[in-house]
Amino acid sequence: MEIIKATSTKIKDVDFENLSFGAIFTDHLFECDFINGEWQTPTIKPYAPFLVDPSLKVFHYGQAIFEGMKGYKDENNDIWLFRPEENFKRFNKSAERMAMPEVPEEVYMNGLVELLRIDRDWLQKGKNHSMYIRPFMIGTGTGVIANPSNNYKFMIIMSPVKSYYAGEVKVIIAEHFSRAANGGIGYAKAAGNYAGQFYPTNLANKEGFQQIIWTDDATHTKLEEAGTMNVFFRINNTLITAPVSERILDGVTRKSLLDLAKRNGMDVEIRSVLVDELVEAAKNGSLQEIFGAGTAAVISPISGFSYKDTYYELPKNENPWSLQLKEELTNIQHKVSEDHFGWTFKV
């Protein structure tokens, strides 16, 4: 690996107590190019813009994938990652679906670890702080013929963040738009998946809702994801979430929360949840909680939902499962509590 250190640092200009999520990046980035069938020498170098050809395949045919993960610093100044092997496996699953080359594990993991070591001062201690890490890959071949790129660039950039508080989240259940379809790329973290959500989400925002709960493309009767997160429903004392599929992302936070809930003796069901079931549960009082789960916010509680122009407010629970699970998970991530699952990885 080639390492080119920055001659100066931006860290002195950063107010770590007032960070906009994902807006400020560390002094260095990692990159490795795939050219004519071979991965080249990995490089860590100063974070900076780079010039590209206007005919890059990523611009014209959308070959772009990414991951979202976090690093944490404990009270001993040790740095930890949370289940990085899951992100690595999912990254290459996305690459395969988008006809892109798989990244070798040593390139991905060694680059990630070395980048964190070099920019370790950017990661602050405490449960309010973490490092958001964005591995991504784009097609860098040139030309506007509609075929896969022959060259690619794999990069990792990092952004210091504080705990993510979305405030009160009201959602609308999708009756027309879909996030993904069978046979499509919904299970991949492809950039285009997220671009397709912006328009219907903007429409929801104009109606006073922060996010959408997506429904299946064929019937719009099955609840699938909330915004860019997996979604959980607590009906009576059972925690329910949809199974992963071609349409639903295999979230690392999702699977971790399921394991924590089972360890706590909570009743868990992995099955499709029908819109009619949710509406009926809201009407009869058995619907206790809805929350989204993902890397950025960990858990985002939902205060109510709208369907067919009727709004349903959720009850205010004194001890919601969502906050209990979030506390347990973040304690493991920050090494405040014992990691019984072996999820944490020391850098």
mmCIF file of C-alpha atoms in Angstrom:
data_model
loop_
_atom_site.group_PDB
_atom_site.id
_atom_site.type_symbol
_atom_site.label_atom_id
_atom_site.label_comp_id
_atom_site.label_asym_id
_atom_site.label_seq_id
_atom_site.Cartn_x
_atom_site.Cartn_y
_atom_site.Cartn_z
ATOM 1 C CA MET A 1 0.000 0.000 0.000
ATOM 2 C CA GLU A 2 1.283 3.452 -0.901
ATOM 3 C CA ILE A 3 0.725 6.127 1.754
ATOM 4 C CA ILE A 4 0.985 9.832 0.970
ATOM 5 C CA LYS A 5 0.469 11.937 4.087
ATOM 6 C CA ALA A 6 -1.233 15.329 4.003
ATOM 7 C CA THR A 7 1.161 18.217 4.649
ATOM 8 C CA SER A 8 -1.393 19.964 6.881
ATOM 9 C CA THR A 9 -4.608 19.097 8.728
ATOM 10 C CA LYS A 10 -8.108 20.568 8.669
ATOM 11 C CA ILE A 11 -8.943 19.211 12.106
ATOM 12 C CA LYS A 12 -8.182 22.456 13.950
ATOM 13 C CA ASP A 13 -11.055 24.136 12.088
ATOM 14 C CA VAL A 14 -13.663 21.523 13.050
ATOM 15 C CA ASP A 15 -16.216 22.061 15.823
ATOM 16 C CA PHE A 16 -16.841 18.463 16.861
ATOM 17 C CA GLU A 17 -19.808 19.451 19.021
ATOM 18 C CA ASN A 18 -21.677 20.953 16.072
ATOM 19 C CA LEU A 19 -21.377 18.596 13.117
ATOM 20 C CA SER A 20 -23.779 18.296 10.205
ATOM 21 C CA PHE A 21 -24.105 14.610 9.375
ATOM 22 C CA GLY A 22 -21.745 13.555 6.591
ATOM 23 C CA ALA A 23 -20.675 17.086 5.644
ATOM 24 C CA ILE A 24 -17.051 17.223 6.855
ATOM 25 C CA PHE A 25 -14.400 14.701 5.818
ATOM 26 C CA THR A 26 -11.072 13.683 7.309
ATOM 27 C CA ASP A 27 -7.628 14.576 5.952
ATOM 28 C CA HIS A 28 -7.149 11.388 3.930
ATOM 29 C CA LEU A 29 -8.983 8.965 1.660
ATOM 30 C CA PHE A 30 -8.289 5.464 0.394
ATOM 31 C CA GLU A 31 -8.454 4.443 -3.252
ATOM 32 C CA CYS A 32 -7.665 1.450 -5.410
ATOM 33 C CA ASP A 33 -8.258 1.228 -9.151
ATOM 34 C CA PHE A 34 -9.339 -1.807 -11.137
ATOM 35 C CA ILE A 35 -7.832 -1.523 -14.623
ATOM 36 C CA ASN A 36 -8.058 -4.087 -17.435
ATOM 37 C CA GLY A 37 -8.955 -6.949 -15.136
ATOM 38 C CA GLU A 38 -6.484 -6.290 -12.288
ATOM 39 C CA TRP A 39 -6.536 -4.400 -9.014
ATOM 40 C CA GLN A 40 -3.735 -1.849 -8.835
ATOM 41 C CA THR A 41 -1.642 -0.717 -5.842
ATOM 42 C CA PRO A 42 -3.902 0.594 -3.050
ATOM 43 C CA THR A 43 -3.197 4.174 -1.991
ATOM 44 C CA ILE A 44 -3.994 6.417 0.958
ATOM 45 C CA LYS A 45 -3.588 10.070 0.061
ATOM 46 C CA PRO A 46 -4.865 13.535 1.039
ATOM 47 C CA TYR A 47 -8.604 14.037 0.602
ATOM 48 C CA ALA A 48 -9.120 16.146 -2.513
ATOM 49 C CA PRO A 49 -11.245 16.424 -5.665
ATOM 50 C CA PHE A 50 -10.103 14.531 -8.749
ATOM 51 C CA LEU A 51 -10.563 15.091 -12.472
ATOM 52 C CA VAL A 52 -12.645 12.656 -14.535
ATOM 53 C CA ASP A 53 -13.642 12.215 -18.143
ATOM 54 C CA PRO A 54 -17.204 13.377 -18.979
ATOM 55 C CA SER A 55 -17.942 10.010 -20.596
ATOM 56 C CA LEU A 56 -17.342 7.951 -17.423
ATOM 57 C CA LYS A 57 -19.693 4.958 -17.316
ATOM 58 C CA VAL A 58 -20.915 5.903 -13.828
ATOM 59 C CA PHE A 59 -22.454 9.090 -15.232
ATOM 60 C CA HIS A 60 -24.258 7.422 -18.109
ATOM 61 C CA TYR A 61 -25.164 3.938 -16.889
ATOM 62 C CA GLY A 62 -25.151 4.275 -13.115
ATOM 63 C CA GLN A 63 -22.552 1.718 -12.053
ATOM 64 C CA ALA A 64 -22.135 2.946 -8.482
ATOM 65 C CA ILE A 65 -22.424 1.096 -5.165
ATOM 66 C CA PHE A 66 -21.608 2.003 -1.577
ATOM 67 C CA GLU A 67 -21.684 0.922 2.058
ATOM 68 C CA GLY A 68 -22.373 2.798 5.270
ATOM 69 C CA MET A 69 -20.610 1.820 8.477
ATOM 70 C CA LYS A 70 -19.225 3.400 11.634
ATOM 71 C CA GLY A 71 -16.096 3.423 13.769
ATOM 72 C CA TYR A 72 -16.033 4.138 17.513
ATOM 73 C CA LYS A 73 -13.393 5.165 20.042
ATOM 74 C CA ASP A 74 -13.638 3.825 23.602
ATOM 75 C CA GLU A 75 -12.420 5.421 26.827
ATOM 76 C CA ASN A 76 -8.989 3.810 26.349
ATOM 77 C CA ASN A 77 -8.621 5.531 22.947
ATOM 78 C CA ASP A 78 -8.938 2.185 21.155
ATOM 79 C CA ILE A 79 -10.840 2.227 17.850
ATOM 80 C CA TRP A 80 -13.520 -0.347 17.073
ATOM 81 C CA LEU A 81 -15.594 -1.287 14.039
ATOM 82 C CA PHE A 82 -19.008 -2.910 14.249
ATOM 83 C CA ARG A 83 -19.450 -6.079 12.179
ATOM 84 C CA PRO A 84 -17.277 -4.866 9.277
ATOM 85 C CA GLU A 85 -17.281 -8.308 7.685
ATOM 86 C CA GLU A 86 -21.036 -7.955 7.098
ATOM 87 C CA ASN A 87 -20.524 -4.694 5.221
ATOM 88 C CA PHE A 88 -17.710 -6.249 3.208
ATOM 89 C CA LYS A 89 -19.824 -9.229 2.156
ATOM 90 C CA ARG A 90 -22.767 -7.016 1.260
ATOM 91 C CA PHE A 91 -20.510 -4.681 -0.740
ATOM 92 C CA ASN A 92 -19.398 -7.532 -2.962
ATOM 93 C CA LYS A 93 -22.972 -8.830 -3.224
ATOM 94 C CA SER A 94 -23.906 -5.384 -4.569
ATOM 95 C CA ALA A 95 -20.891 -5.430 -6.895
ATOM 96 C CA GLU A 96 -21.936 -8.767 -8.386
ATOM 97 C CA ARG A 97 -25.494 -7.545 -9.025
ATOM 98 C CA MET A 98 -24.202 -4.396 -10.751
ATOM 99 C CA ALA A 99 -21.722 -6.344 -12.955
ATOM 100 C CA MET A 100 -18.764 -4.812 -11.114
ATOM 101 C CA PRO A 101 -15.618 -6.626 -9.890
ATOM 102 C CA GLU A 102 -15.521 -7.900 -6.330
ATOM 103 C CA VAL A 103 -13.070 -6.079 -4.059
ATOM 104 C CA PRO A 104 -10.527 -8.431 -2.418
ATOM 105 C CA GLU A 105 -10.962 -8.667 1.344
ATOM 106 C CA GLU A 106 -7.354 -7.581 1.988
ATOM 107 C CA VAL A 107 -7.851 -4.437 -0.114
ATOM 108 C CA TYR A 108 -11.134 -3.548 1.609
ATOM 109 C CA MET A 109 -10.161 -4.351 5.201
ATOM 110 C CA ASN A 110 -6.519 -3.243 5.095
ATOM 111 C CA GLY A 111 -7.493 0.048 3.501
ATOM 112 C CA LEU A 112 -10.247 0.614 6.040
ATOM 113 C CA VAL A 113 -8.044 -0.161 9.043
ATOM 114 C CA GLU A 114 -5.049 1.876 7.856
ATOM 115 C CA LEU A 115 -7.214 4.881 7.000
ATOM 116 C CA LEU A 116 -8.729 4.831 10.492
ATOM 117 C CA ARG A 117 -5.274 4.600 12.049
ATOM 118 C CA ILE A 118 -3.953 7.554 10.062
ATOM 119 C CA ASP A 119 -6.968 9.777 10.794
ATOM 120 C CA ARG A 120 -7.613 8.452 14.312
ATOM 121 C CA ASP A 121 -7.539 11.951 15.866
ATOM 122 C CA TRP A 122 -10.693 12.770 13.917
ATOM 123 C CA LEU A 123 -12.611 10.143 15.897
ATOM 124 C CA GLN A 124 -13.719 11.527 19.258
ATOM 125 C CA LYS A 125 -14.411 9.534 22.399
ATOM 126 C CA GLY A 126 -17.862 9.169 23.918
ATOM 127 C CA LYS A 127 -21.266 7.789 22.969
ATOM 128 C CA ASN A 128 -22.219 11.000 21.189
ATOM 129 C CA HIS A 129 -19.409 10.586 18.666
ATOM 130 C CA SER A 130 -18.515 8.158 15.888
ATOM 131 C CA MET A 131 -16.870 8.058 12.482
ATOM 132 C CA TYR A 132 -19.196 7.514 9.548
ATOM 133 C CA ILE A 133 -17.332 5.468 6.929
ATOM 134 C CA ARG A 134 -18.348 5.376 3.280
ATOM 135 C CA PRO A 135 -16.725 2.702 1.059
ATOM 136 C CA PHE A 136 -17.904 3.071 -2.540
ATOM 137 C CA MET A 137 -17.064 2.014 -6.078
ATOM 138 C CA ILE A 138 -17.793 3.636 -9.441
ATOM 139 C CA GLY A 139 -17.356 2.635 -13.071
ATOM 140 C CA THR A 140 -14.490 4.716 -14.499
ATOM 141 C CA GLY A 141 -14.324 3.289 -17.997
ATOM 142 C CA THR A 142 -15.012 5.821 -20.743
ATOM 143 C CA GLY A 143 -17.435 5.852 -23.643
ATOM 144 C CA VAL A 144 -21.188 5.922 -24.061
ATOM 145 C CA ILE A 145 -21.744 2.410 -25.377
ATOM 146 C CA ALA A 146 -24.276 0.695 -23.111
ATOM 147 C CA ASN A 147 -22.132 -1.985 -21.526
ATOM 148 C CA PRO A 148 -20.349 -2.496 -18.187
ATOM 149 C CA SER A 149 -17.240 -0.470 -17.505
ATOM 150 C CA ASN A 150 -13.841 -2.160 -17.857
ATOM 151 C CA ASN A 151 -12.251 0.103 -15.228
ATOM 152 C CA TYR A 152 -13.412 0.920 -11.691
ATOM 153 C CA LYS A 153 -12.361 3.026 -8.724
ATOM 154 C CA PHE A 154 -12.896 1.760 -5.156
ATOM 155 C CA MET A 155 -12.626 4.452 -2.484
ATOM 156 C CA ILE A 156 -13.192 4.958 1.238
ATOM 157 C CA ILE A 157 -13.928 8.367 2.726
ATOM 158 C CA MET A 158 -14.696 9.145 6.373
ATOM 159 C CA SER A 159 -16.745 11.778 8.152
ATOM 160 C CA PRO A 160 -16.824 12.475 11.926
ATOM 161 C CA VAL A 161 -20.420 12.569 13.173
ATOM 162 C CA LYS A 162 -22.398 13.068 16.339
ATOM 163 C CA SER A 163 -25.403 11.034 17.417
ATOM 164 C CA TYR A 164 -28.167 11.339 14.876
ATOM 165 C CA TYR A 165 -31.446 12.721 16.216
ATOM 166 C CA ALA A 166 -34.207 12.973 13.619
ATOM 167 C CA GLY A 167 -36.822 14.312 16.048
ATOM 168 C CA GLU A 168 -40.449 13.257 15.650
ATOM 169 C CA VAL A 169 -40.914 11.239 12.469
ATOM 170 C CA LYS A 170 -44.307 10.936 10.798
ATOM 171 C CA VAL A 171 -44.599 8.661 7.770
ATOM 172 C CA ILE A 172 -46.995 8.042 4.927
ATOM 173 C CA ILE A 173 -47.601 4.557 3.541
ATOM 174 C CA ALA A 174 -46.894 4.321 -0.181
ATOM 175 C CA GLU A 175 -49.951 3.558 -2.303
ATOM 176 C CA HIS A 176 -48.376 4.064 -5.736
ATOM 177 C CA PHE A 177 -44.586 4.431 -5.628
ATOM 178 C CA SER A 178 -42.227 1.515 -4.868
ATOM 179 C CA ARG A 179 -38.637 1.444 -3.671
ATOM 180 C CA ALA A 180 -37.781 -1.766 -5.495
ATOM 181 C CA ALA A 181 -39.246 -4.625 -7.529
ATOM 182 C CA ASN A 182 -38.738 -8.375 -7.819
ATOM 183 C CA GLY A 183 -35.851 -9.118 -10.132
ATOM 184 C CA GLY A 184 -34.454 -5.631 -9.572
ATOM 185 C CA ILE A 185 -31.613 -4.242 -7.470
ATOM 186 C CA GLY A 186 -33.424 -3.467 -4.218
ATOM 187 C CA TYR A 187 -31.177 -5.737 -2.156
ATOM 188 C CA ALA A 188 -28.030 -4.015 -3.442
ATOM 189 C CA LYS A 189 -26.702 -0.742 -2.068
ATOM 190 C CA ALA A 190 -26.729 0.778 -5.516
ATOM 191 C CA ALA A 191 -26.733 4.557 -5.793
ATOM 192 C CA GLY A 192 -29.730 4.525 -8.139
ATOM 193 C CA ASN A 193 -31.920 2.919 -5.486
ATOM 194 C CA TYR A 194 -31.639 6.072 -3.419
ATOM 195 C CA ALA A 195 -32.045 8.508 -6.306
ATOM 196 C CA GLY A 196 -35.384 6.895 -7.132
ATOM 197 C CA GLN A 197 -36.701 7.623 -3.635
ATOM 198 C CA PHE A 198 -36.110 11.354 -3.672
ATOM 199 C CA TYR A 199 -39.129 12.385 -5.751
ATOM 200 C CA PRO A 200 -41.845 10.499 -3.805
ATOM 201 C CA THR A 201 -40.164 11.510 -0.529
ATOM 202 C CA ASN A 202 -40.288 15.161 -1.608
ATOM 203 C CA LEU A 203 -44.018 14.754 -2.257
ATOM 204 C CA ALA A 204 -44.443 13.273 1.230
ATOM 205 C CA ASN A 205 -42.453 16.153 2.758
ATOM 206 C CA LYS A 206 -44.840 18.662 1.169
ATOM 207 C CA GLU A 207 -47.710 16.917 2.955
ATOM 208 C CA GLY A 208 -45.933 17.210 6.308
ATOM 209 C CA PHE A 209 -44.391 13.738 6.506
ATOM 210 C CA GLN A 210 -40.688 13.068 6.965
ATOM 211 C CA GLN A 211 -40.519 9.650 5.338
ATOM 212 C CA ILE A 212 -42.380 6.951 3.441
ATOM 213 C CA ILE A 213 -43.066 3.363 4.429
ATOM 214 C CA TRP A 214 -42.603 1.567 1.133
ATOM 215 C CA THR A 215 -44.942 -1.177 0.009
ATOM 216 C CA ASP A 216 -44.398 -4.041 -2.430
ATOM 217 C CA ASP A 217 -44.448 -3.152 -6.110
ATOM 218 C CA ALA A 218 -47.012 -5.738 -7.185
ATOM 219 C CA THR A 219 -49.924 -5.198 -4.780
ATOM 220 C CA HIS A 220 -48.932 -2.331 -2.430
ATOM 221 C CA THR A 221 -50.321 -4.417 0.431
ATOM 222 C CA LYS A 222 -47.060 -5.488 2.134
ATOM 223 C CA LEU A 223 -44.972 -3.118 4.269
ATOM 224 C CA GLU A 224 -41.286 -3.287 3.402
ATOM 225 C CA GLU A 225 -38.925 -0.448 4.413
ATOM 226 C CA ALA A 226 -39.156 3.025 5.945
ATOM 227 C CA GLY A 227 -37.293 5.688 3.996
ATOM 228 C CA THR A 228 -33.761 4.339 3.629
ATOM 229 C CA MET A 229 -34.065 2.044 6.668
ATOM 230 C CA ASN A 230 -35.421 -1.380 7.535
ATOM 231 C CA VAL A 231 -38.670 -1.080 9.484
ATOM 232 C CA PHE A 232 -39.946 -2.838 12.622
ATOM 233 C CA PHE A 233 -43.467 -3.051 14.047
ATOM 234 C CA ARG A 234 -44.381 -3.925 17.645
ATOM 235 C CA ILE A 235 -47.918 -5.285 17.785
ATOM 236 C CA ASN A 236 -48.944 -6.154 21.341
ATOM 237 C CA ASN A 237 -45.664 -7.642 22.605
ATOM 238 C CA THR A 238 -44.362 -9.092 19.361
ATOM 239 C CA LEU A 239 -41.647 -7.446 17.276
ATOM 240 C CA ILE A 240 -42.207 -7.990 13.556
ATOM 241 C CA THR A 241 -40.089 -7.154 10.515
ATOM 242 C CA ALA A 242 -40.245 -8.231 6.898
ATOM 243 C CA PRO A 243 -37.848 -10.923 5.638
ATOM 244 C CA VAL A 244 -35.001 -9.792 3.392
ATOM 245 C CA SER A 245 -35.605 -10.410 -0.283
ATOM 246 C CA GLU A 246 -34.739 -9.087 -3.729
ATOM 247 C CA ARG A 247 -36.599 -5.930 -2.682
ATOM 248 C CA ILE A 248 -35.402 -5.480 0.888
ATOM 249 C CA LEU A 249 -31.878 -4.657 2.023
ATOM 250 C CA ASP A 250 -30.138 -7.064 4.396
ATOM 251 C CA GLY A 251 -29.397 -4.405 7.017
ATOM 252 C CA VAL A 252 -26.582 -4.968 9.516
ATOM 253 C CA THR A 253 -28.447 -2.975 12.167
ATOM 254 C CA ARG A 254 -31.612 -4.951 11.389
ATOM 255 C CA LYS A 255 -30.018 -8.359 11.973
ATOM 256 C CA SER A 256 -28.233 -7.101 15.104
ATOM 257 C CA LEU A 257 -31.482 -5.802 16.627
ATOM 258 C CA LEU A 258 -33.175 -9.137 15.918
ATOM 259 C CA ASP A 259 -30.417 -10.990 17.783
ATOM 260 C CA LEU A 260 -30.604 -8.551 20.708
ATOM 261 C CA ALA A 261 -34.393 -8.834 20.907
ATOM 262 C CA LYS A 262 -34.212 -12.639 20.974
ATOM 263 C CA ARG A 263 -31.503 -12.516 23.660
ATOM 264 C CA ASN A 264 -33.805 -10.310 25.749
ATOM 265 C CA GLY A 265 -36.626 -12.804 25.468
ATOM 266 C CA MET A 266 -38.754 -10.611 23.216
ATOM 267 C CA ASP A 267 -41.140 -12.380 20.877
ATOM 268 C CA VAL A 268 -39.850 -11.876 17.323
ATOM 269 C CA GLU A 269 -41.498 -12.695 14.002
ATOM 270 C CA ILE A 270 -39.861 -12.327 10.583
ATOM 271 C CA ARG A 271 -42.749 -12.200 8.159
ATOM 272 C CA SER A 272 -44.628 -9.941 5.800
ATOM 273 C CA VAL A 273 -46.786 -7.318 7.501
ATOM 274 C CA LEU A 274 -49.900 -6.274 5.603
ATOM 275 C CA VAL A 275 -51.072 -2.665 5.472
ATOM 276 C CA ASP A 276 -54.546 -3.787 6.572
ATOM 277 C CA GLU A 277 -53.022 -5.563 9.580
ATOM 278 C CA LEU A 278 -51.198 -2.398 10.625
ATOM 279 C CA VAL A 279 -54.296 -0.211 10.227
ATOM 280 C CA GLU A 280 -56.397 -2.657 12.235
ATOM 281 C CA ALA A 281 -53.736 -2.805 14.977
ATOM 282 C CA ALA A 282 -53.694 0.999 15.124
ATOM 283 C CA LYS A 283 -57.488 1.068 15.416
ATOM 284 C CA ASN A 284 -57.767 -1.579 18.156
ATOM 285 C CA GLY A 285 -54.819 -0.263 20.185
ATOM 286 C CA SER A 286 -52.507 -3.254 19.758
ATOM 287 C CA LEU A 287 -49.964 -1.309 17.675
ATOM 288 C CA GLN A 288 -47.354 -0.181 20.201
ATOM 289 C CA GLU A 289 -44.375 0.991 18.136
ATOM 290 C CA ILE A 290 -42.971 1.470 14.659
ATOM 291 C CA PHE A 291 -39.311 2.276 14.130
ATOM 292 C CA GLY A 292 -36.728 2.389 11.385
ATOM 293 C CA ALA A 293 -33.307 0.768 11.793
ATOM 294 C CA GLY A 294 -30.090 1.671 9.993
ATOM 295 C CA THR A 295 -26.471 2.717 10.403
ATOM 296 C CA ALA A 296 -26.932 6.499 10.559
ATOM 297 C CA ALA A 297 -29.594 6.803 13.268
ATOM 298 C CA VAL A 298 -29.381 3.211 14.621
ATOM 299 C CA ILE A 299 -33.091 3.456 15.503
ATOM 300 C CA SER A 300 -35.547 6.148 14.426
ATOM 301 C CA PRO A 301 -38.911 5.960 16.279
ATOM 302 C CA ILE A 302 -42.014 6.774 14.237
ATOM 303 C CA SER A 303 -44.774 8.746 15.956
ATOM 304 C CA GLY A 304 -47.563 8.044 13.506
ATOM 305 C CA PHE A 305 -48.511 7.065 9.960
ATOM 306 C CA SER A 306 -50.974 8.085 7.279
ATOM 307 C CA TYR A 307 -52.821 5.767 4.916
ATOM 308 C CA LYS A 308 -55.576 6.707 2.476
ATOM 309 C CA ASP A 309 -55.760 10.212 3.960
ATOM 310 C CA THR A 310 -56.286 8.954 7.517
ATOM 311 C CA TYR A 311 -53.605 9.621 10.140
ATOM 312 C CA TYR A 312 -52.959 7.184 12.970
ATOM 313 C CA GLU A 313 -51.071 8.429 16.041
ATOM 314 C CA LEU A 314 -49.047 5.852 17.954
ATOM 315 C CA PRO A 315 -49.266 5.597 21.762
ATOM 316 C CA LYS A 316 -46.594 7.127 23.987
ATOM 317 C CA ASN A 317 -44.883 4.227 25.772
ATOM 318 C CA GLU A 318 -42.989 4.829 28.997
ATOM 319 C CA ASN A 319 -40.372 2.183 28.206
ATOM 320 C CA PRO A 320 -40.403 1.618 24.434
ATOM 321 C CA TRP A 321 -38.578 -1.389 23.084
ATOM 322 C CA SER A 322 -37.003 0.815 20.416
ATOM 323 C CA LEU A 323 -35.059 2.906 22.923
ATOM 324 C CA GLN A 324 -34.144 -0.142 24.997
ATOM 325 C CA LEU A 325 -32.692 -1.907 21.956
ATOM 326 C CA LYS A 326 -30.931 1.242 20.761
ATOM 327 C CA GLU A 327 -29.270 1.723 24.146
ATOM 328 C CA GLU A 328 -28.074 -1.881 24.228
ATOM 329 C CA LEU A 329 -26.727 -1.773 20.689
ATOM 330 C CA THR A 330 -24.898 1.549 21.060
ATOM 331 C CA ASN A 331 -23.393 0.366 24.366
ATOM 332 C CA ILE A 332 -21.907 -2.620 22.538
ATOM 333 C CA GLN A 333 -20.678 -0.459 19.661
ATOM 334 C CA HIS A 334 -18.940 1.976 22.037
ATOM 335 C CA LYS A 335 -17.558 -0.863 24.227
ATOM 336 C CA VAL A 336 -19.566 0.322 27.243
ATOM 337 C CA SER A 337 -21.218 -3.102 27.559
ATOM 338 C CA GLU A 338 -19.830 -6.573 26.987
ATOM 339 C CA ASP A 339 -20.072 -7.840 23.431
ATOM 340 C CA HIS A 340 -21.585 -11.306 23.875
ATOM 341 C CA PHE A 341 -21.951 -11.758 20.121
ATOM 342 C CA GLY A 342 -18.384 -11.049 18.981
ATOM 343 C CA TRP A 343 -19.573 -8.187 16.777
ATOM 344 C CA THR A 344 -16.864 -5.638 17.505
ATOM 345 C CA PHE A 345 -13.545 -5.524 15.628
ATOM 346 C CA LYS A 346 -10.506 -3.771 17.117
ATOM 347 C CA VAL A 347 -8.541 -1.578 14.716
#
